[in-house]
CSV table of C-alpha atoms and ligand atoms in Angstrom, one decimal:
chain,number,residue,atom,x,y,z
A,1,MET,CA,-0.7,-44.4,13.1
A,2,LYS,CA,2.7,-41.9,13.2
A,3,ILE,CA,4.1,-42.7,16.8
A,4,SER,CA,6.5,-40.4,17.6
A,5,ILE,CA,9.7,-40.6,20.4
A,6,VAL,CA,11.7,-38.7,22.4
A,7,GLY,CA,14.8,-40.4,24.2
A,8,SER,CA,15.8,-43.5,22.1
A,9,GLY,CA,17.1,-45.5,25.0
A,10,HIS,CA,16.3,-48.7,27.0
A,11,VAL,CA,12.7,-47.8,26.9
A,12,GLY,CA,12.5,-45.6,24.4
A,13,LEU,CA,14.1,-47.6,21.6
A,14,VAL,CA,12.6,-50.8,22.5
A,15,SER,CA,9.1,-49.3,22.5
A,16,GLY,CA,10.2,-48.2,19.0
A,17,VAL,CA,11.3,-50.8,17.2
A,18,CYS,CA,7.8,-52.6,19.1
A,19,PHE,CA,5.0,-50.7,18.1
A,20,ALA,CA,6.9,-50.8,14.5
A,21,GLU,CA,6.4,-54.9,14.9
A,22,LYS,CA,3.1,-53.3,16.0
A,23,GLY,CA,2.7,-52.0,12.7
A,24,HIS,CA,2.5,-47.9,13.9
A,25,GLU,CA,5.3,-46.0,11.5
A,26,VAL,CA,8.0,-44.3,14.2
A,27,LEU,CA,10.2,-41.7,14.3
A,28,CYS,CA,12.4,-41.9,17.8
A,29,VAL,CA,14.4,-38.8,18.4
A,30,ASP,CA,17.4,-38.4,21.1
A,31,HIS,CA,19.7,-36.1,21.7
A,32,ASP,CA,23.1,-38.3,21.4
A,33,LYS,CA,24.3,-38.0,17.9
A,34,ASP,CA,27.4,-41.4,18.4
A,35,LYS,CA,23.4,-43.5,19.2
A,36,LEU,CA,22.1,-41.9,16.5
A,37,ALA,CA,24.4,-42.4,13.2
A,38,LYS,CA,24.8,-46.5,15.5
A,39,LEU,CA,20.6,-47.0,15.1
A,40,LYS,CA,21.4,-46.1,11.6
A,41,ARG,CA,23.5,-48.5,10.8
A,42,SER,CA,21.4,-50.8,13.2
A,43,GLU,CA,23.5,-51.2,15.7
A,44,SER,CA,21.9,-51.3,19.0
A,45,PRO,CA,23.9,-48.7,20.9
A,46,PHE,CA,23.4,-51.4,24.6
A,47,PHE,CA,22.7,-55.5,25.0
A,48,GLU,CA,19.1,-56.2,24.6
A,49,PRO,CA,17.8,-59.3,22.7
A,50,GLY,CA,16.7,-59.3,19.8
A,51,MET,CA,16.8,-55.5,18.7
A,52,PRO,CA,19.6,-55.8,16.1
A,53,GLU,CA,17.4,-57.7,14.4
A,54,LEU,CA,14.0,-55.8,14.7
A,55,LEU,CA,16.3,-52.4,14.3
A,56,ALA,CA,17.1,-54.5,10.4
A,57,LYS,CA,13.7,-55.5,10.1
A,58,HIS,CA,12.0,-52.2,10.3
A,59,GLN,CA,14.6,-50.0,8.4
A,60,ALA,CA,14.1,-52.3,6.1
A,61,SER,CA,10.0,-52.1,6.1
A,62,LYS,CA,10.8,-48.1,6.5
A,63,ARG,CA,8.1,-48.2,9.5
A,64,LEU,CA,11.5,-47.1,11.8
A,65,HIS,CA,12.8,-43.6,10.9
A,66,PHE,CA,15.4,-41.4,13.9
A,67,SER,CA,16.4,-38.2,14.4
A,68,ASP,CA,17.9,-36.0,16.2
A,69,ARG,CA,15.6,-32.8,16.5
A,70,THR,CA,13.0,-33.1,19.2
A,71,GLU,CA,10.9,-30.4,16.5
A,72,ASP,CA,10.9,-33.0,13.7
A,73,ALA,CA,8.9,-35.5,16.8
A,74,VAL,CA,6.1,-32.7,17.0
A,75,ASP,CA,5.5,-32.4,13.4
A,76,PHE,CA,5.6,-36.7,12.9
A,77,GLY,CA,3.4,-38.1,15.5
A,78,GLN,CA,0.1,-37.9,16.7
A,79,ALA,CA,1.3,-39.5,19.8
A,80,ILE,CA,4.0,-38.3,20.8
A,81,PHE,CA,6.5,-40.6,23.4
A,82,ILE,CA,8.9,-38.7,26.5
A,83,CYS,CA,11.4,-41.5,27.1
A,84,VAL,CA,14.3,-39.3,28.1
A,85,GLY,CA,16.1,-39.9,32.2
A,86,THR,CA,15.0,-39.3,35.0
A,87,PRO,CA,18.0,-40.0,37.6
A,88,SER,CA,17.9,-39.3,40.9
A,89,THR,CA,18.9,-36.2,42.7
A,90,GLU,CA,19.3,-35.0,46.2
A,91,ARG,CA,17.5,-37.4,49.2
A,92,GLY,CA,16.6,-39.3,45.8
A,93,LYS,CA,14.1,-36.9,44.7
A,94,ALA,CA,12.9,-37.0,40.3
A,95,ASP,CA,15.7,-34.9,38.1
A,96,MET,CA,12.7,-33.6,36.2
A,97,SER,CA,15.3,-30.7,33.6
A,98,PHE,CA,14.9,-33.8,30.6
A,99,VAL,CA,11.6,-34.5,30.6
A,100,GLU,CA,10.1,-30.5,31.3
A,101,LYS,CA,13.2,-29.7,28.4
A,102,VAL,CA,11.1,-31.9,26.6
A,103,ALA,CA,7.8,-31.0,26.8
A,104,ARG,CA,9.0,-27.3,26.3
A,105,THR,CA,10.0,-27.7,23.0
A,106,ILE,CA,7.7,-30.4,22.3
A,107,ALA,CA,4.9,-26.2,23.3
A,108,GLU,CA,7.3,-24.5,21.4
A,109,ASN,CA,5.8,-26.1,17.6
A,110,LEU,CA,3.1,-27.9,18.4
A,111,LYS,CA,1.1,-26.6,15.6
A,112,ASP,CA,-2.1,-28.8,15.7
A,113,TYR,CA,-3.4,-31.4,17.8
A,114,ARG,CA,-0.9,-33.3,19.6
A,115,LEU,CA,-1.3,-36.6,22.6
A,116,VAL,CA,1.6,-35.9,24.8
A,117,ILE,CA,2.6,-38.9,26.9
A,118,GLU,CA,4.8,-39.8,30.0
A,119,LYS,CA,6.2,-43.0,29.4
A,120,SER,CA,9.6,-42.2,31.3
A,121,THR,CA,9.1,-42.9,35.6
A,122,VAL,CA,7.6,-40.1,36.9
A,123,PRO,CA,6.6,-39.1,40.0
A,124,ILE,CA,3.0,-38.2,40.4
A,125,LYS,CA,1.5,-34.6,39.8
A,126,THR,CA,3.9,-34.3,36.7
A,127,GLY,CA,1.2,-34.9,34.0
A,128,GLU,CA,0.0,-31.6,35.6
A,129,ARG,CA,2.9,-29.9,36.0
A,130,ILE,CA,3.1,-30.8,31.9
A,131,LYS,CA,0.6,-29.5,30.6
A,132,ARG,CA,0.4,-26.2,33.1
A,133,THR,CA,4.8,-25.2,31.6
A,134,MET,CA,2.6,-26.5,27.4
A,135,GLY,CA,0.3,-24.4,28.3
A,136,ARG,CA,2.7,-20.9,28.5
A,137,TYR,CA,5.3,-22.0,26.2
A,138,ILE,CA,2.3,-22.5,23.0
A,139,LYS,CA,2.2,-20.2,20.5
A,140,GLY,CA,-0.9,-19.7,19.0
A,141,ASP,CA,-4.4,-21.0,19.5
A,142,VAL,CA,-3.8,-25.0,19.5
A,143,ASN,CA,-4.9,-28.0,21.4
A,144,PHE,CA,-3.2,-31.0,23.6
A,145,ASP,CA,-4.0,-33.4,26.0
A,146,VAL,CA,-1.5,-35.0,28.2
A,147,ALA,CA,-1.2,-39.2,29.5
A,148,SER,CA,0.5,-41.2,30.9
A,149,ASN,CA,1.8,-44.7,30.1
A,150,PRO,CA,3.9,-46.2,32.7
A,151,GLU,CA,6.8,-49.0,31.3
A,152,PHE,CA,7.2,-52.2,33.0
A,153,LEU,CA,9.2,-54.0,30.8
A,154,ARG,CA,12.5,-55.8,32.3
A,155,GLU,CA,15.8,-55.3,30.7
A,156,GLY,CA,17.3,-58.9,29.4
A,157,SER,CA,13.5,-59.3,27.5
A,158,ALA,CA,12.3,-55.6,27.1
A,159,ILE,CA,11.1,-56.9,23.9
A,160,GLU,CA,9.2,-59.5,24.7
A,161,ASP,CA,7.7,-58.1,27.8
A,162,THR,CA,7.1,-54.9,25.6
A,163,LEU,CA,5.0,-56.7,23.2
A,164,LYS,CA,3.9,-59.1,25.6
A,165,PRO,CA,2.5,-56.9,28.1
A,166,ASP,CA,0.8,-58.5,31.1
A,167,ARG,CA,-1.6,-55.1,30.6
A,168,VAL,CA,-1.1,-51.5,30.2
A,169,VAL,CA,-1.3,-48.3,32.0
A,170,ILE,CA,-3.2,-45.7,30.9
A,171,GLY,CA,-3.7,-42.4,32.5
A,172,VAL,CA,-5.4,-40.3,31.1
A,173,ASP,CA,-8.2,-36.8,31.3
A,174,SER,CA,-9.8,-37.0,27.6
A,175,ALA,CA,-12.1,-39.3,25.7
A,176,LYS,CA,-9.6,-38.4,22.9
A,177,ALA,CA,-6.0,-39.5,24.9
A,178,GLU,CA,-7.9,-42.3,25.6
A,179,SER,CA,-9.0,-43.7,22.2
A,180,LEU,CA,-5.3,-42.3,20.8
A,181,LEU,CA,-3.9,-44.5,23.8
A,182,ARG,CA,-6.5,-47.3,22.7
A,183,GLU,CA,-5.4,-47.4,18.7
A,184,VAL,CA,-1.1,-47.2,19.8
A,185,TYR,CA,-1.9,-50.4,21.5
A,186,LYS,CA,-4.8,-52.5,19.3
A,187,GLY,CA,-2.9,-55.3,18.7
A,188,PHE,CA,-1.8,-55.9,21.6
A,189,ASP,CA,-3.5,-59.2,23.4
A,190,CYS,CA,-3.9,-57.8,27.4
A,191,PRO,CA,-5.9,-55.9,29.4
A,192,ILE,CA,-5.7,-52.4,28.2
A,193,VAL,CA,-5.9,-50.7,32.6
A,194,VAL,CA,-7.5,-46.5,31.8
A,195,THR,CA,-7.3,-44.6,35.0
A,196,SER,CA,-6.7,-41.1,35.5
A,197,VAL,CA,-3.2,-39.3,35.1
A,198,GLY,CA,-2.0,-39.1,38.1
A,199,SER,CA,-2.9,-43.1,38.9
A,200,ALA,CA,-0.9,-44.0,36.3
A,201,GLU,CA,1.3,-42.7,37.6
A,202,LEU,CA,1.6,-43.7,41.2
A,203,ILE,CA,0.8,-47.5,39.9
A,204,LYS,CA,4.3,-47.1,38.0
A,205,HIS,CA,6.6,-46.3,41.3
A,206,ALA,CA,4.2,-47.9,43.6
A,207,SER,CA,4.9,-51.4,41.2
A,208,ASN,CA,8.7,-51.2,41.4
A,209,SER,CA,8.9,-49.7,44.7
A,210,PHE,CA,7.1,-52.9,45.8
A,211,LEU,CA,9.2,-55.5,43.9
A,212,ALA,CA,12.3,-54.1,45.6
A,213,LEU,CA,10.6,-54.6,49.3
A,214,LYS,CA,9.9,-58.0,48.2
A,215,ILE,CA,13.7,-58.2,46.8
A,216,THR,CA,14.4,-56.6,50.8
A,217,TYR,CA,12.0,-58.3,52.7
A,218,ALA,CA,13.8,-61.8,51.4
A,219,ASN,CA,17.2,-60.0,52.1
A,220,TRP,CA,16.0,-58.9,55.4
A,221,LEU,CA,15.0,-62.8,56.4
A,222,ALA,CA,18.4,-64.3,54.8
A,223,ARG,CA,19.3,-62.2,57.7
A,224,LEU,CA,17.6,-64.0,60.0
A,225,CYS,CA,18.5,-67.5,58.6
A,226,GLU,CA,22.5,-66.4,59.0
A,227,ALA,CA,21.6,-65.8,62.3
A,228,SER,CA,19.5,-68.9,63.5
A,229,GLY,CA,20.9,-71.2,61.6
A,230,ALA,CA,17.6,-72.2,59.1
A,231,ASP,CA,18.1,-71.7,54.6
A,232,VAL,CA,16.7,-68.8,53.0
A,233,ASP,CA,16.0,-70.6,50.1
A,234,GLU,CA,14.1,-72.9,51.6
A,235,VAL,CA,12.1,-70.1,53.8
A,236,VAL,CA,11.2,-68.0,50.4
A,237,ASN,CA,10.1,-71.0,48.4
A,238,GLY,CA,7.5,-72.5,50.8
A,239,MET,CA,6.8,-69.0,51.3
A,240,GLY,CA,6.5,-68.5,47.5
A,241,LEU,CA,4.2,-71.5,46.7
A,242,ASP,CA,1.3,-70.2,47.8
A,243,HIS,CA,-0.1,-67.3,45.2
A,244,ARG,CA,-0.8,-65.0,47.4
A,245,ILE,CA,2.9,-64.2,48.4
A,246,GLY,CA,4.2,-65.5,44.9
A,247,LYS,CA,8.2,-66.8,43.7
A,248,HIS,CA,8.9,-63.9,40.9
A,249,PHE,CA,11.1,-61.1,42.4
A,250,PHE,CA,12.1,-62.9,45.4
A,251,GLY,CA,15.2,-64.6,46.9
A,252,ALA,CA,18.3,-63.4,48.6
A,253,GLY,CA,21.8,-61.4,47.5
A,254,ILE,CA,23.7,-58.5,47.3
A,255,GLY,CA,20.8,-56.9,47.0
A,256,TYR,CA,18.9,-55.3,43.9
A,257,GLY,CA,20.3,-52.5,41.2
A,258,GLY,CA,19.3,-50.9,37.8
A,259,SER,CA,18.8,-48.1,36.9
A,260,CYS,CA,15.1,-48.2,37.9
A,261,PHE,CA,14.4,-49.6,41.6
A,262,PRO,CA,16.6,-47.6,43.3
A,263,LYS,CA,16.1,-44.7,41.9
A,264,ASP,CA,12.2,-44.9,41.7
A,265,VAL,CA,12.5,-45.7,45.4
A,266,ASP,CA,13.8,-42.8,46.7
A,267,ALA,CA,11.3,-40.9,44.2
A,268,LEU,CA,8.8,-42.9,45.7
A,269,ALA,CA,9.5,-41.6,49.7
A,270,HIS,CA,10.8,-38.5,48.5
A,271,ILE,CA,7.4,-37.3,46.3
A,272,SER,CA,5.3,-38.8,49.9
A,273,GLU,CA,7.5,-37.0,52.3
A,274,GLU,CA,6.3,-33.6,49.5
A,275,ILE,CA,2.7,-34.1,49.9
A,276,GLY,CA,2.7,-34.4,53.6
A,277,VAL,CA,2.5,-38.4,53.8
A,278,ASP,CA,5.5,-39.8,56.1
A,279,ALA,CA,7.8,-42.4,54.0
A,280,PRO,CA,9.4,-44.5,56.8
A,281,MET,CA,8.7,-48.1,55.5
A,282,ILE,CA,9.8,-47.0,51.6
A,283,ARG,CA,13.3,-45.1,53.2
A,284,LEU,CA,14.0,-48.5,55.0
A,285,ILE,CA,13.7,-51.1,51.5
A,286,SER,CA,16.4,-48.3,50.2
A,287,ASP,CA,18.8,-48.5,53.3
A,288,THR,CA,18.7,-52.1,53.7
A,289,ASN,CA,19.4,-52.7,50.2
A,290,LYS,CA,23.0,-50.3,50.3
A,291,GLY,CA,23.1,-53.1,53.6
A,292,GLN,CA,22.9,-55.9,52.0
A,293,LEU,CA,25.2,-55.0,49.9
A,294,GLU,CA,27.8,-54.0,52.6
A,295,ARG,CA,27.3,-57.5,55.1
A,296,PHE,CA,28.3,-59.5,52.4
A,297,TYR,CA,32.0,-57.4,51.7
A,298,ASN,CA,32.5,-58.0,55.1
A,299,MET,CA,31.5,-61.4,55.4
A,300,ILE,CA,34.5,-61.5,52.1
A,301,GLU,CA,37.0,-59.6,54.2
A,302,ARG,CA,36.6,-61.7,57.4
A,303,GLU,CA,37.1,-64.6,55.7
A,304,LEU,CA,40.2,-63.8,53.4
A,305,TRP,CA,41.4,-61.7,57.1
A,306,VAL,CA,43.9,-59.0,54.6
A,307,LEU,CA,42.3,-58.5,51.3
A,308,ASN,CA,45.9,-56.8,50.1
A,309,ASP,CA,47.9,-58.8,47.7
A,310,LYS,CA,44.9,-60.8,47.2
A,311,THR,CA,43.8,-62.1,44.2
A,312,LEU,CA,40.3,-62.1,43.2
A,313,ALA,CA,38.3,-63.4,40.5
A,314,VAL,CA,34.9,-62.0,40.3
A,315,TRP,CA,32.5,-63.2,37.9
A,316,GLY,CA,28.5,-61.2,37.2
A,317,LEU,CA,29.4,-56.9,36.5
A,318,ALA,CA,26.4,-56.1,35.1
A,319,PHE,CA,23.2,-55.2,38.2
A,320,LYS,CA,21.2,-58.5,36.5
A,321,PRO,CA,21.9,-60.7,33.7
A,322,ASN,CA,21.5,-61.0,30.3
A,323,THR,CA,22.1,-57.4,30.2
A,324,ASP,CA,25.4,-54.8,29.9
A,325,ASP,CA,23.0,-52.1,32.2
A,326,LEU,CA,25.9,-51.0,34.9
A,327,ARG,CA,24.0,-48.3,36.3
A,328,GLU,CA,23.3,-49.1,40.3
A,329,ALA,CA,25.1,-52.8,39.9
A,330,PRO,CA,26.3,-54.0,43.3
A,331,ALA,CA,28.6,-55.4,41.5
A,332,LEU,CA,30.4,-52.1,40.4
A,333,ARG,CA,29.8,-51.1,43.9
A,334,LEU,CA,31.1,-54.7,45.2
A,335,ILE,CA,34.8,-54.1,42.7
A,336,GLU,CA,35.1,-50.4,44.2
A,337,LYS,CA,35.5,-50.9,47.6
A,338,LEU,CA,37.4,-54.9,47.2
A,339,LYS,CA,39.8,-52.1,44.8
A,340,ALA,CA,40.4,-49.6,48.1
A,341,ALA,CA,41.0,-52.7,50.1
A,342,GLY,CA,44.0,-53.3,47.8
A,343,ALA,CA,42.7,-56.1,46.2
A,344,ARG,CA,43.7,-57.3,42.1
A,345,LEU,CA,40.8,-58.4,40.5
A,346,ARG,CA,39.8,-60.8,37.6
A,347,VAL,CA,36.6,-60.0,36.4
A,348,HIS,CA,34.2,-61.4,33.7
A,349,ASP,CA,30.8,-60.3,32.2
A,350,PRO,CA,29.6,-62.2,28.7
A,351,VAL,CA,28.3,-58.5,27.6
A,352,ALA,CA,28.8,-56.1,30.3
A,353,MET,CA,32.7,-56.0,30.4
A,354,PRO,CA,33.0,-52.9,27.4
A,355,ASN,CA,31.4,-51.1,29.2
A,356,THR,CA,33.1,-51.7,32.5
A,357,ARG,CA,36.3,-51.0,31.0
A,358,LYS,CA,35.8,-47.3,30.8
A,359,LEU,CA,35.0,-46.5,34.1
A,360,HIS,CA,38.1,-49.4,35.4
A,361,PRO,CA,40.6,-49.9,32.5
A,362,ASP,CA,42.6,-51.2,35.4
A,363,LEU,CA,40.9,-54.5,36.1
A,364,TYR,CA,42.1,-58.2,34.8
A,365,TYR,CA,39.0,-58.5,31.6
A,366,ALA,CA,38.6,-62.7,31.5
A,367,ASN,CA,38.4,-63.9,28.2
A,368,ASP,CA,36.4,-66.4,30.2
A,369,PRO,CA,35.3,-66.7,33.3
A,370,ILE,CA,37.8,-70.0,33.9
A,371,ASP,CA,40.5,-67.6,33.0
A,372,ALA,CA,39.4,-65.3,35.7
A,373,CYS,CA,40.1,-67.8,38.3
A,374,ASN,CA,43.1,-68.2,37.3
A,375,GLY,CA,45.7,-67.9,40.9
A,376,ALA,CA,42.8,-66.2,42.5
A,377,ASP,CA,42.9,-66.0,46.1
A,378,ALA,CA,39.1,-66.8,46.0
A,379,LEU,CA,35.8,-66.8,43.5
A,380,ILE,CA,33.3,-64.2,44.2
A,381,VAL,CA,29.4,-64.1,41.4
A,382,ALA,CA,27.8,-61.0,41.7
A,383,THR,CA,25.5,-61.8,39.1
A,384,GLU,CA,23.5,-65.2,38.0
A,385,TRP,CA,24.7,-65.1,34.2
A,386,PRO,CA,23.0,-69.5,33.4
A,387,GLN,CA,26.5,-69.9,32.7
A,388,TYR,CA,28.1,-69.5,35.9
A,389,LYS,CA,24.9,-71.4,37.3
A,390,GLN,CA,26.7,-73.9,34.5
A,391,ALA,CA,30.1,-73.8,34.7
A,392,ASP,CA,32.1,-77.0,35.2
A,393,LEU,CA,33.5,-76.4,38.6
A,394,ALA,CA,36.0,-79.1,38.8
A,395,LYS,CA,37.9,-76.9,36.4
A,396,VAL,CA,36.7,-74.1,38.2
A,397,LYS,CA,38.5,-75.5,41.5
A,398,ALA,CA,41.8,-76.6,39.2
A,399,THR,CA,42.5,-73.2,38.3
A,400,LEU,CA,41.5,-71.2,41.5
A,401,ARG,CA,44.8,-71.3,43.5
A,402,VAL,CA,42.6,-71.6,47.1
A,403,PRO,CA,39.0,-73.4,46.2
A,404,MET,CA,36.3,-70.9,47.7
A,405,ILE,CA,33.5,-69.3,46.1
A,406,PHE,CA,31.2,-66.8,47.6
A,407,ASP,CA,27.5,-66.7,46.1
A,408,GLY,CA,26.3,-63.2,46.2
A,409,ARG,CA,23.6,-64.6,44.3
A,410,ASN,CA,23.1,-67.8,45.8
A,411,CYS,CA,22.8,-69.3,42.3
A,412,ILE,CA,26.6,-72.2,43.0
A,413,ASP,CA,25.5,-75.9,42.7
A,414,ARG,CA,25.9,-76.2,46.8
A,415,LYS,CA,25.9,-80.4,46.0
A,416,ARG,CA,28.1,-80.4,43.2
A,417,VAL,CA,31.0,-78.0,45.5
A,418,SER,CA,30.9,-80.6,48.5
A,419,GLU,CA,30.9,-83.3,46.3
A,420,LEU,CA,34.0,-81.8,44.9
A,421,GLY,CA,35.2,-80.5,48.9
A,422,MET,CA,36.0,-76.3,48.1
A,423,THR,CA,34.3,-74.3,50.3
A,424,LEU,CA,31.3,-71.8,49.3
A,425,PHE,CA,29.3,-68.9,51.1
A,426,GLY,CA,25.6,-68.1,50.1
A,427,VAL,CA,23.5,-65.3,51.2
A,428,GLY,CA,21.5,-66.1,54.0
A,429,LYS,CA,22.4,-70.0,53.7
A,430,GLU,CA,25.0,-72.0,56.3
A,431,PRO,CA,28.4,-72.1,55.2
A,432,VAL,CA,29.4,-75.2,52.6
A,433,LYS,CA,32.8,-76.6,53.9
A,434,PRO,CA,35.1,-80.1,52.6
A,435,GLY,CA,34.4,-82.7,55.1
A,436,GLU,CA,31.0,-81.5,56.4
B,501,NAD,N1,15.5,-48.9,31.9
B,501,NAD,C1,14.3,-49.5,32.1
B,501,NAD,O1,14.2,-50.8,32.1
B,501,NAD,C2,13.1,-49.0,32.4
B,501,NAD,C3,11.7,-49.5,32.7
B,501,NAD,C4,10.7,-49.2,32.9
B,501,NAD,C5,10.7,-47.3,32.9
B,501,NAD,N2,12.1,-46.6,33.6
B,501,NAD,C6,12.6,-45.2,32.7
B,501,NAD,O2,12.7,-45.0,31.2
B,501,NAD,C7,13.0,-43.5,31.8
B,501,NAD,C8,14.0,-43.8,30.6
B,501,NAD,O3,15.4,-44.9,30.8
B,501,NAD,P1,16.2,-45.6,30.3
B,501,NAD,O4,16.2,-46.7,31.0
B,501,NAD,O5,15.4,-46.1,28.7
B,501,NAD,O6,17.0,-43.8,30.2
B,501,NAD,P2,18.8,-44.2,28.8
B,501,NAD,O7,19.7,-43.7,30.2
B,501,NAD,O8,18.5,-45.1,28.8
B,501,NAD,O9,17.9,-43.5,27.6
B,501,NAD,C9,17.4,-41.9,27.6
B,501,NAD,C10,17.5,-41.0,26.3
B,501,NAD,O10,17.1,-40.0,26.0
B,501,NAD,C11,18.0,-39.1,25.5
B,501,NAD,N3,17.5,-37.7,26.1
B,501,NAD,C12,17.9,-37.1,27.4
B,501,NAD,N4,16.9,-36.6,26.7
B,501,NAD,C13,16.7,-35.9,25.8
B,501,NAD,C14,16.3,-35.1,25.2
B,501,NAD,N5,16.5,-34.2,25.7
B,501,NAD,N6,15.6,-34.9,23.5
B,501,NAD,C15,16.5,-35.9,22.8
B,501,NAD,N7,17.1,-37.2,23.9
B,501,NAD,C16,17.4,-37.0,24.8
B,501,NAD,C17,19.3,-39.7,26.7
B,501,NAD,O11,20.2,-39.1,24.8
B,501,NAD,C18,18.9,-41.2,25.6
B,501,NAD,O12,19.4,-41.8,24.7
B,501,NAD,C19,13.2,-43.7,32.7
B,501,NAD,O13,12.0,-42.1,33.5
B,501,NAD,C20,13.0,-44.6,33.3
B,501,NAD,O14,13.1,-44.5,35.2
B,501,NAD,C21,13.2,-48.1,32.3
């Protein structure tokens, strides 16, 4: 089947290469010419495991093509996926201008029947709006359908998630749309959940908000643990082994970030209020999450007393491991606060340093995690990369000026820290201190 993708970012490009991997012929469109130039050289514009290999494989197989014109997408694929960004605007409202522009351009160039599929995360009722807008801009008498096919991939394991999803949700309002989407997903071994367009839209926002709520619940428990002497990892482990609760996305730290959770939680609250349903619980997720980083920062400041002129090592910049995506990364907010307080920062991240350098050229970018610790008054862990969990803590101790760690992800080996006589502050846990 011929498939067009408009917006070749983390979702569009991953979908494109995965559809090609499943045997479809795919045209990926993006208006960013630099991105396209890289793609044509089989270079991934962002870090995602497996992406360079699939790009090369399917440019060679001639099942993957690129263009900077949405008009080409309209001519090429019978199914056209909209995968452009839907960032947050005021009070969390999703900015739908990118989606609207693509829908208009598709309509203006439509010559034959096409299925237009929202894969971008959009508020409920967007499908109706796309349909109405397209109806106004179409020239002549051409049929089309609008469907929703929300994306659940996680950056860092996006290709694996897309090729082997837990489920595929398709929101449709015609038999033809359902049959075309079933054709798209013919080679995927997973349940296909068929719903109305509105339900599919809501499934995505509701899923992300639920996961954010789960993380936030663990973070709130961490506060309770800090005040009572309990240990948050013990608590969430004891809870998470219950299958009704589950262990995934259930850990305390410095809060969630990334391009999805913060904006999707806010967008769900906004759309709820817009259609007359109060959303205090959803608003609280976002506020509690922001407070989590503040609490961590305050703990660092309390312990180090004066941050001005102190040298601090920071491990981890991306919003989570296995990505170089910095959107809403808690580490970046932390860095901004530490810099504003006058601290000198020696930072490290396995893949996100080039992107960070563009925003903060004045930091010291370390060659490796140990280099970051060199002469530092403390080490802060902001992203739980596996290499940080496995770091040689004896070397860390020997390299730091003061053997003190602030672990914002509860990923450092507490037993080893204790054996080495170091100090460790975590989230929702008693600190480890020498001699205790
Ligand atoms: N990143 C994720 O993990 C993830 C997961 C699930 C869903 N989503 C959702 O998918 C959507 C896209 O997210 P993303 O992370 O891929 O964003 P992204 O910023 O990585 O990619 C969006 C791409 O669209 C392109 N674009 C914008 N307007 C365009 C236009 N008019 N014509 C052609 N190209 C255009 C941009 O240049 C960019 O390359 C969002 O709604 C997001 O919430 C993201």
